[in-house]
Amino acid sequence: MAKKRVVLAYSGGLDTSVAVRWMTDNLGVEVIAVAIDVGQGVDEEALSRRASSAGAVDVVVVDARAEFASEFISSAVRANALYEGKYPLVSAMSRPVIARHLVEQARLHSATAVAHGATGKGNDQVRFEVSVMALAPDLEIIAPVRDWTLTREDSISYAHEHGIEIQATRENPYSIDANLWGRAIECGVLEDPWQSPPEDVFELTRPRATGEREITIGFEEGIPVSLDGRSMPLEQLIEDIGSIVGSYGFGRVDMVENRRVGIKSREVYECPGSLALILAHADLESLTLERDLAHEKARMEPRWAELVYDGLWYSPLREAYDAFIASTQRYVTGEVRLRCESGGRCYVVGRRSPYSLYDYNLATYEAADSFNHKDAEGFVRIWGLGIATWSRRQGLGTSFGKPGGKDPR
Ligand code: ARG
């Protein structure tokens, strides 16, 4: 009988390399290693060599950067998505696109199971598995790293014993997950929330630039399309903008975060491109969204981020939110100017749009004023009418200013 086939989300790191061999030996399966490039930097040759040395029967590398940007990240920009107000969902964004490729490869290779290298304490197991459950409820899901009881030391010995090629391990104490949208750093000294992150954990936000610099980001219907007037694909834009603002040290996040699985964890992120784009996008919305629409959208943004953080990208609620958000973005077209300064500062200094709702003649205090001041008088009287009545009958109006009366101070 043919052996059962498993498609593994393969990173090329120690855990997933050991997982290839571990599943082959302990579960009696054939493992197809699938590496999905979401912008983390993939060395195809080294990766294939390593997977084969671990016993993979096939190795597939998929460049998913463009679709990751155009189908996934574009939605996060439009939603100004920040989990707990701070984290632009770096890892959470990549899991749904990885899961989609795992399922696709499982079908292509007639596999009956997919596997991932996430542990039992994190969010990523939730995101991988719920995504696969949504896309292909018939597939079995295997989580070898969650099942085995190997310490990091054990894994290294296991790799040596089984002739699995691993990167010459200068002991890197950090757990890193990176993609186009940023970089997440965990473990080591960072596990003490009081300790400052050592400078050497940072790569994308090492301050290199001096002086100051302005950049202009162009948007079309809420999607970033250009940098300083040059159009480029979103994945390129994220990288270029990230490397500029990152060189000023902008884009660091240090937070204690609530994981889906009930654990608080100290997280350090560097997200120069994503934070700059969200900053600019939200600003352009302030110019182009009607007030009630802007406020309603702002109310659902934290929920959007929470859903995606919780692994529910493939859910009817996320789809419905995105349909609403898409309709809000029709006129979010224009440009935003950002100024970067050393010391990690990056802020908006200007914005414009052909669909701007900003009306100079209404806003100005100069002679061009077209606002009808007479209308304001009646408006305010009616706006406050209920309050005046309340005050007279029940509130301050009956007592304030009278001897022995209530003083609102
Ligand atoms: N806490 C973040 C999240 O849940 C980052 C997870 C990063 N994963 C990792 N293997 N370091 O999205």
Short mmCIF file of C-alpha atoms and ligand atoms in Angstrom, two decimals:
data_model
loop_
_atom_site.label_atom_id
_atom_site.label_comp_id
_atom_site.label_asym_id
_atom_site.label_seq_id
_atom_site.Cartn_x
_atom_site.Cartn_y
_atom_site.Cartn_z
CA MET A 1 0.00 0.00 0.00
CA ALA A 2 1.25 3.49 -0.84
CA LYS A 3 2.45 5.49 2.11
CA LYS A 4 0.39 8.36 3.45
CA ARG A 5 1.65 11.71 2.21
CA VAL A 6 1.98 14.83 4.33
CA VAL A 7 2.64 18.36 3.11
CA LEU A 8 4.72 20.27 5.66
CA ALA A 9 5.06 24.06 5.90
CA TYR A 10 8.84 24.08 5.78
CA SER A 11 10.91 27.05 6.94
CA GLY A 12 14.38 25.56 6.58
CA GLY A 13 14.99 26.04 10.31
CA LEU A 14 15.86 23.47 12.93
CA ASP A 15 12.34 22.56 14.04
CA THR A 16 10.80 21.93 10.64
CA SER A 17 13.93 20.10 9.45
CA VAL A 18 13.74 17.75 12.41
CA ALA A 19 9.99 17.46 11.81
CA VAL A 20 10.58 16.04 8.33
CA ARG A 21 12.60 13.17 9.71
CA TRP A 22 10.53 12.74 12.84
CA MET A 23 7.27 12.32 10.90
CA THR A 24 8.92 10.04 8.36
CA ASP A 25 10.24 7.75 11.12
CA ASN A 26 7.51 7.96 13.72
CA LEU A 27 4.40 8.25 11.60
CA GLY A 28 5.58 6.22 8.61
CA VAL A 29 4.61 8.93 6.15
CA GLU A 30 6.17 10.58 3.12
CA VAL A 31 6.87 14.24 3.69
CA ILE A 32 6.66 16.92 1.02
CA ALA A 33 8.41 20.05 2.24
CA VAL A 34 6.73 23.22 1.01
CA ALA A 35 8.46 26.55 1.61
CA ILE A 36 6.35 29.63 1.04
CA ASP A 37 8.22 32.82 0.36
CA VAL A 38 6.26 35.63 1.99
CA GLY A 39 9.24 37.97 2.00
CA GLN A 40 11.27 36.40 4.80
CA GLY A 41 14.20 35.80 2.44
CA VAL A 42 14.44 32.26 1.07
CA ASP A 43 17.69 30.67 -0.06
CA GLU A 44 16.16 28.10 -2.37
CA GLU A 45 19.24 25.96 -2.82
CA ALA A 46 20.20 25.68 0.82
CA LEU A 47 16.62 25.06 1.76
CA SER A 48 16.14 22.23 -0.74
CA ARG A 49 19.40 20.62 0.30
CA ARG A 50 18.41 20.74 3.93
CA ALA A 51 14.92 19.35 3.38
CA SER A 52 16.32 16.49 1.29
CA SER A 53 18.98 15.71 3.87
CA ALA A 54 16.16 15.39 6.39
CA GLY A 55 14.35 12.92 4.16
CA ALA A 56 11.72 14.95 2.31
CA VAL A 57 10.51 13.08 -0.79
CA ASP A 58 9.87 16.35 -2.57
CA VAL A 59 10.66 20.02 -1.97
CA VAL A 60 8.54 22.82 -3.35
CA VAL A 61 9.34 26.53 -3.08
CA VAL A 62 6.52 28.95 -3.84
CA ASP A 63 7.05 32.66 -4.29
CA ALA A 64 3.89 34.07 -2.72
CA ARG A 65 5.10 37.63 -2.19
CA ALA A 66 2.95 39.31 -4.81
CA GLU A 67 -0.28 37.61 -3.78
CA PHE A 68 0.54 38.11 -0.09
CA ALA A 69 0.76 41.83 -0.78
CA SER A 70 -2.14 42.21 -3.18
CA GLU A 71 -4.70 39.92 -1.55
CA PHE A 72 -3.81 40.06 2.11
CA ILE A 73 -1.70 43.05 3.09
CA SER A 74 -3.80 45.44 1.00
CA SER A 75 -6.77 44.57 3.24
CA ALA A 76 -4.72 45.18 6.37
CA VAL A 77 -3.76 48.64 5.12
CA ARG A 78 -7.35 49.49 4.28
CA ALA A 79 -8.39 48.31 7.75
CA ASN A 80 -5.55 50.24 9.47
CA ALA A 81 -5.09 46.92 11.23
CA LEU A 82 -3.29 47.08 14.57
CA TYR A 83 -3.91 44.38 17.17
CA GLU A 84 -4.34 45.91 20.63
CA GLY A 85 -3.72 49.25 19.01
CA LYS A 86 -0.07 48.52 18.26
CA TYR A 87 0.83 45.34 16.41
CA PRO A 88 0.35 45.32 12.63
CA LEU A 89 -0.30 41.55 12.60
CA VAL A 90 2.95 40.50 10.95
CA SER A 91 2.77 36.75 11.62
CA ALA A 92 -1.01 36.67 11.68
CA MET A 93 -1.12 38.05 8.13
CA SER A 94 1.15 35.41 6.61
CA ARG A 95 -0.56 32.30 8.00
CA PRO A 96 -3.66 32.39 5.78
CA VAL A 97 -1.61 32.65 2.58
CA ILE A 98 0.73 29.89 3.74
CA ALA A 99 -2.25 27.69 4.63
CA ARG A 100 -3.77 28.25 1.20
CA HIS A 101 -0.58 27.01 -0.47
CA LEU A 102 -0.33 24.03 1.86
CA VAL A 103 -3.82 22.97 0.86
CA GLU A 104 -3.07 23.54 -2.83
CA GLN A 105 0.10 21.44 -2.62
CA ALA A 106 -1.72 18.75 -0.64
CA ARG A 107 -4.19 18.44 -3.51
CA LEU A 108 -1.46 18.44 -6.15
CA HIS A 109 0.49 15.72 -4.35
CA SER A 110 -2.56 13.70 -3.28
CA ALA A 111 -1.61 14.18 0.34
CA THR A 112 -4.16 13.49 3.05
CA ALA A 113 -2.56 15.61 5.75
CA VAL A 114 -0.80 18.93 6.23
CA ALA A 115 1.70 19.72 8.97
CA HIS A 116 3.22 22.82 10.53
CA GLY A 117 6.04 23.54 12.95
CA ALA A 118 4.20 25.77 15.40
CA THR A 119 4.28 25.01 19.11
CA GLY A 120 1.37 24.46 21.47
CA LYS A 121 1.72 27.78 23.27
CA GLY A 122 1.31 30.23 20.45
CA ASN A 123 -1.15 31.77 18.07
CA ASP A 124 0.34 30.33 14.93
CA GLN A 125 -0.98 26.80 15.50
CA VAL A 126 -4.45 28.34 15.78
CA ARG A 127 -4.05 30.33 12.57
CA PHE A 128 -2.62 27.47 10.50
CA GLU A 129 -5.16 24.96 11.66
CA VAL A 130 -8.29 27.09 11.56
CA SER A 131 -7.29 28.29 8.08
CA VAL A 132 -6.84 24.72 6.87
CA MET A 133 -10.13 23.73 8.52
CA ALA A 134 -11.84 26.51 6.58
CA LEU A 135 -10.23 25.68 3.23
CA ALA A 136 -10.16 21.89 3.39
CA PRO A 137 -12.01 20.42 6.35
CA ASP A 138 -11.22 16.90 5.10
CA LEU A 139 -7.45 17.23 5.55
CA GLU A 140 -5.80 15.87 8.65
CA ILE A 141 -3.54 18.30 10.51
CA ILE A 142 -0.31 17.23 12.17
CA ALA A 143 1.68 19.41 14.56
CA PRO A 144 4.87 17.45 15.26
CA VAL A 145 6.57 20.18 17.28
CA ARG A 146 3.55 20.28 19.57
CA ASP A 147 3.57 16.49 19.91
CA TRP A 148 7.19 15.76 20.53
CA THR A 149 8.96 16.51 23.78
CA LEU A 150 12.29 17.64 22.40
CA THR A 151 14.14 20.59 23.90
CA ARG A 152 16.19 22.73 21.57
CA GLU A 153 19.29 20.80 22.63
CA ASP A 154 17.51 17.50 21.88
CA SER A 155 16.55 18.77 18.44
CA ILE A 156 20.14 19.71 17.65
CA SER A 157 21.39 16.27 18.72
CA TYR A 158 18.57 14.62 16.77
CA ALA A 159 19.63 16.54 13.65
CA HIS A 160 23.27 15.50 14.13
CA GLU A 161 22.40 11.85 14.72
CA HIS A 162 20.24 11.69 11.62
CA GLY A 163 22.59 13.56 9.31
CA ILE A 164 20.20 16.47 8.92
CA GLU A 165 21.99 19.52 7.68
CA ILE A 166 21.27 22.49 9.94
CA GLN A 167 22.67 25.98 9.93
CA ALA A 168 25.92 26.20 11.89
CA THR A 169 24.19 27.29 15.06
CA ARG A 170 25.82 30.29 16.58
CA GLU A 171 23.38 30.06 19.46
CA ASN A 172 20.67 32.52 18.53
CA PRO A 173 18.47 32.80 21.59
CA TYR A 174 15.60 34.51 19.74
CA SER A 175 12.62 33.13 17.92
CA ILE A 176 12.10 35.20 14.82
CA ASP A 177 9.27 35.28 12.33
CA ALA A 178 9.66 37.65 9.41
CA ASN A 179 7.83 38.53 6.24
CA LEU A 180 7.08 41.51 4.00
CA TRP A 181 4.93 43.09 6.69
CA GLY A 182 7.61 43.09 9.41
CA ARG A 183 9.59 41.07 11.87
CA ALA A 184 8.58 39.50 15.20
CA ILE A 185 11.19 38.74 17.85
CA GLU A 186 10.54 36.61 20.92
CA CYS A 187 12.41 34.66 23.62
CA GLY A 188 15.78 35.11 25.30
CA VAL A 189 16.08 38.17 27.56
CA LEU A 190 12.89 39.55 26.00
CA GLU A 191 10.92 37.13 28.18
CA ASP A 192 11.47 39.56 31.05
CA PRO A 193 9.07 42.42 30.27
CA TRP A 194 11.20 44.81 32.34
CA GLN A 195 14.38 44.26 30.31
CA SER A 196 15.09 46.62 27.43
CA PRO A 197 15.43 44.87 24.09
CA PRO A 198 19.15 44.62 23.26
CA GLU A 199 20.06 46.63 20.13
CA ASP A 200 21.21 43.47 18.37
CA VAL A 201 17.68 42.08 18.08
CA PHE A 202 16.92 44.76 15.49
CA GLU A 203 17.66 44.48 11.80
CA LEU A 204 15.14 46.59 9.91
CA THR A 205 15.23 49.58 12.24
CA ARG A 206 18.92 50.05 12.98
CA PRO A 207 19.37 53.79 12.81
CA ARG A 208 21.63 54.55 9.85
CA ALA A 209 20.32 57.79 8.36
CA THR A 210 21.01 61.27 9.67
CA GLY A 211 19.30 64.58 9.11
CA GLU A 212 15.74 64.46 7.86
CA ARG A 213 13.88 63.36 4.78
CA GLU A 214 10.43 63.59 3.32
CA ILE A 215 8.67 60.94 1.27
CA THR A 216 5.35 61.04 -0.56
CA ILE A 217 3.13 57.96 -0.62
CA GLY A 218 0.36 57.71 -3.21
CA PHE A 219 -2.86 55.72 -2.64
CA GLU A 220 -5.61 54.56 -4.95
CA GLU A 221 -8.84 53.47 -3.32
CA GLY A 222 -6.99 52.89 -0.07
CA ILE A 223 -4.18 50.85 -1.58
CA PRO A 224 -0.61 52.19 -1.62
CA VAL A 225 0.56 52.52 -5.22
CA SER A 226 3.50 54.90 -5.40
CA LEU A 227 6.53 56.33 -3.64
CA ASP A 228 7.63 59.86 -4.56
CA GLY A 229 5.54 59.65 -7.71
CA ARG A 230 6.98 56.32 -8.89
CA SER A 231 4.37 53.57 -9.24
CA MET A 232 5.41 50.12 -8.11
CA PRO A 233 3.91 46.82 -6.96
CA LEU A 234 2.81 46.81 -3.34
CA GLU A 235 5.45 44.29 -2.26
CA GLN A 236 8.18 46.57 -3.62
CA LEU A 237 6.60 49.65 -2.08
CA ILE A 238 6.51 48.06 1.37
CA GLU A 239 10.19 47.18 1.12
CA ASP A 240 11.31 50.55 -0.21
CA ILE A 241 9.30 52.58 2.29
CA GLY A 242 10.35 50.23 5.09
CA SER A 243 14.01 50.62 4.31
CA ILE A 244 13.77 54.43 4.24
CA VAL A 245 11.80 54.94 7.45
CA GLY A 246 13.59 52.00 9.11
CA SER A 247 16.93 53.71 8.50
CA TYR A 248 15.70 56.50 10.80
CA GLY A 249 14.92 53.93 13.47
CA PHE A 250 11.16 54.15 12.94
CA GLY A 251 8.93 51.11 13.28
CA ARG A 252 9.70 49.47 16.63
CA VAL A 253 7.00 48.08 18.87
CA ASP A 254 7.61 46.71 22.36
CA MET A 255 4.48 45.38 24.00
CA VAL A 256 2.93 42.82 26.28
CA GLU A 257 0.34 41.11 24.14
CA ASN A 258 -2.65 38.87 24.84
CA ARG A 259 -2.31 35.66 22.87
CA ARG A 260 -5.42 33.76 21.77
CA VAL A 261 -4.37 30.83 23.94
CA GLY A 262 -4.58 32.81 27.18
CA ILE A 263 -0.92 33.70 27.65
CA LYS A 264 0.44 37.20 27.99
CA SER A 265 3.69 37.51 26.13
CA ARG A 266 6.30 40.20 25.71
CA GLU A 267 6.75 40.90 22.05
CA VAL A 268 9.20 43.02 20.17
CA TYR A 269 8.47 43.90 16.57
CA GLU A 270 10.02 45.98 13.88
CA CYS A 271 7.53 47.03 11.29
CA PRO A 272 8.83 50.14 9.54
CA GLY A 273 7.00 49.71 6.24
CA SER A 274 3.70 48.58 7.70
CA LEU A 275 3.50 51.25 10.39
CA ALA A 276 4.41 54.02 7.93
CA LEU A 277 1.79 52.84 5.44
CA ILE A 278 -0.94 52.56 8.05
CA LEU A 279 -0.02 55.99 9.42
CA ALA A 280 -0.27 57.53 5.95
CA HIS A 281 -3.41 55.63 4.98
CA ALA A 282 -5.31 56.57 8.12
CA ASP A 283 -4.35 60.17 7.56
CA LEU A 284 -5.64 60.19 3.99
CA GLU A 285 -8.92 58.80 5.32
CA SER A 286 -9.19 61.78 7.64
CA LEU A 287 -9.32 63.94 4.52
CA THR A 288 -11.61 61.80 2.38
CA LEU A 289 -14.09 59.94 4.62
CA GLU A 290 -17.35 61.52 5.66
CA ARG A 291 -17.59 61.85 9.43
CA ASP A 292 -20.09 59.11 10.33
CA LEU A 293 -18.45 56.71 7.91
CA ALA A 294 -15.02 57.43 9.40
CA HIS A 295 -16.27 56.89 12.93
CA GLU A 296 -18.09 53.67 12.11
CA LYS A 297 -15.07 52.30 10.27
CA ALA A 298 -12.83 53.19 13.21
CA ARG A 299 -15.12 51.21 15.51
CA MET A 300 -14.73 48.04 13.50
CA GLU A 301 -11.01 48.28 12.84
CA PRO A 302 -9.96 46.79 16.19
CA ARG A 303 -12.39 43.91 15.61
CA TRP A 304 -10.93 43.27 12.18
CA ALA A 305 -7.45 43.09 13.70
CA GLU A 306 -8.66 40.83 16.49
CA LEU A 307 -10.34 38.41 14.07
CA VAL A 308 -7.25 38.10 11.92
CA TYR A 309 -5.02 37.81 14.98
CA ASP A 310 -7.26 35.00 16.21
CA GLY A 311 -6.83 32.99 13.02
CA LEU A 312 -10.21 33.82 11.49
CA TRP A 313 -9.05 35.26 8.16
CA TYR A 314 -11.21 32.71 6.38
CA SER A 315 -14.47 33.58 8.07
CA PRO A 316 -17.75 35.14 6.98
CA LEU A 317 -17.28 38.02 9.41
CA ARG A 318 -13.90 39.02 8.00
CA GLU A 319 -15.36 38.86 4.51
CA ALA A 320 -18.31 41.00 5.51
CA TYR A 321 -16.03 43.55 7.19
CA ASP A 322 -13.91 43.68 4.06
CA ALA A 323 -16.97 44.28 1.91
CA PHE A 324 -17.89 47.22 4.13
CA ILE A 325 -14.33 48.50 4.18
CA ALA A 326 -14.02 48.20 0.40
CA SER A 327 -17.04 50.42 0.03
CA THR A 328 -15.45 53.02 2.34
CA GLN A 329 -12.30 53.15 0.22
CA ARG A 330 -13.82 54.38 -3.05
CA TYR A 331 -12.44 57.90 -2.58
CA VAL A 332 -9.36 57.16 -0.48
CA THR A 333 -7.14 58.25 -3.33
CA GLY A 334 -4.42 60.83 -3.00
CA GLU A 335 -1.03 61.47 -1.49
CA VAL A 336 0.43 61.78 1.97
CA ARG A 337 3.77 63.33 2.87
CA LEU A 338 5.76 61.78 5.70
CA ARG A 339 8.77 63.35 7.36
CA CYS A 340 11.43 61.15 8.93
CA GLU A 341 13.88 62.38 11.53
CA SER A 342 16.63 60.60 13.36
CA GLY A 343 15.57 59.26 16.71
CA GLY A 344 12.88 57.05 15.16
CA ARG A 345 10.41 59.78 14.28
CA CYS A 346 8.18 59.61 11.23
CA TYR A 347 5.05 61.69 10.99
CA VAL A 348 2.57 63.15 8.54
CA VAL A 349 3.25 66.68 7.34
CA GLY A 350 0.78 66.97 4.46
CA ARG A 351 -2.01 65.24 2.54
CA ARG A 352 -4.07 65.90 -0.59
CA SER A 353 -6.74 64.19 -2.65
CA PRO A 354 -8.87 64.94 -5.69
CA TYR A 355 -11.78 63.73 -3.52
CA SER A 356 -10.86 65.74 -0.47
CA LEU A 357 -13.80 66.73 1.71
CA TYR A 358 -11.75 69.55 3.15
CA ASP A 359 -13.35 72.78 1.96
CA TYR A 360 -11.09 75.77 2.38
CA ASN A 361 -13.95 78.24 2.05
CA LEU A 362 -15.80 76.52 4.87
CA ALA A 363 -12.80 76.00 7.13
CA THR A 364 -11.04 79.33 6.78
CA TYR A 365 -11.06 82.16 9.28
CA GLU A 366 -9.94 84.47 6.49
CA ALA A 367 -12.06 86.67 4.21
CA ALA A 368 -12.90 83.78 1.84
CA ASP A 369 -15.21 82.39 4.52
CA SER A 370 -18.43 81.02 3.01
CA PHE A 371 -19.81 79.49 6.18
CA ASN A 372 -23.16 80.93 7.22
CA HIS A 373 -22.66 82.12 10.79
CA LYS A 374 -26.35 82.89 11.11
CA ASP A 375 -27.15 79.17 10.56
CA ALA A 376 -24.82 78.25 13.41
CA GLU A 377 -26.83 80.26 15.89
CA GLY A 378 -30.06 78.34 15.23
CA PHE A 379 -28.21 75.04 15.02
CA VAL A 380 -26.63 75.45 18.42
CA ARG A 381 -29.92 76.58 19.98
CA ILE A 382 -31.69 73.45 18.79
CA TRP A 383 -28.69 71.19 19.53
CA GLY A 384 -28.74 72.35 23.15
CA LEU A 385 -32.51 72.55 23.54
CA GLY A 386 -32.87 69.20 25.31
CA ILE A 387 -30.03 69.99 27.66
CA ALA A 388 -31.52 73.38 28.55
CA THR A 389 -34.83 71.70 29.35
CA TRP A 390 -33.12 69.08 31.48
CA SER A 391 -31.22 71.76 33.32
CA ARG A 392 -34.34 73.77 34.06
CA ARG A 393 -36.43 70.85 35.25
CA GLN A 394 -33.97 68.46 36.85
CA GLY A 395 -30.45 69.76 36.65
CA LEU A 396 -28.22 72.62 37.48
CA GLY A 397 -30.58 75.40 36.35
CA THR A 398 -32.77 75.04 39.41
CA SER A 399 -29.96 75.37 41.92
CA PHE A 400 -26.59 76.47 40.45
CA GLY A 401 -25.72 79.98 41.53
CA LYS A 402 -28.47 80.06 44.16
CA PRO A 403 -27.62 80.01 47.84
CA GLY A 404 -27.19 76.42 49.00
CA GLY A 405 -27.46 75.21 45.41
CA LYS A 406 -25.38 72.52 43.59
CA ASP A 407 -22.07 73.74 42.30
CA PRO A 408 -20.94 71.78 39.23
CA ARG A 409 -17.28 72.33 40.14
N1 ARG B 1 3.08 37.14 18.86
C1 ARG B 1 3.06 37.31 17.44
C2 ARG B 1 1.80 36.77 16.84
O1 ARG B 1 1.17 35.99 17.45
C3 ARG B 1 4.29 36.80 16.77
C4 ARG B 1 4.44 35.33 16.65
C5 ARG B 1 5.76 35.08 16.04
N2 ARG B 1 6.10 33.73 15.86
C6 ARG B 1 7.35 33.27 16.07
N3 ARG B 1 7.62 32.08 15.70
N4 ARG B 1 8.28 34.02 16.61
O2 ARG B 1 1.41 37.14 15.78
#
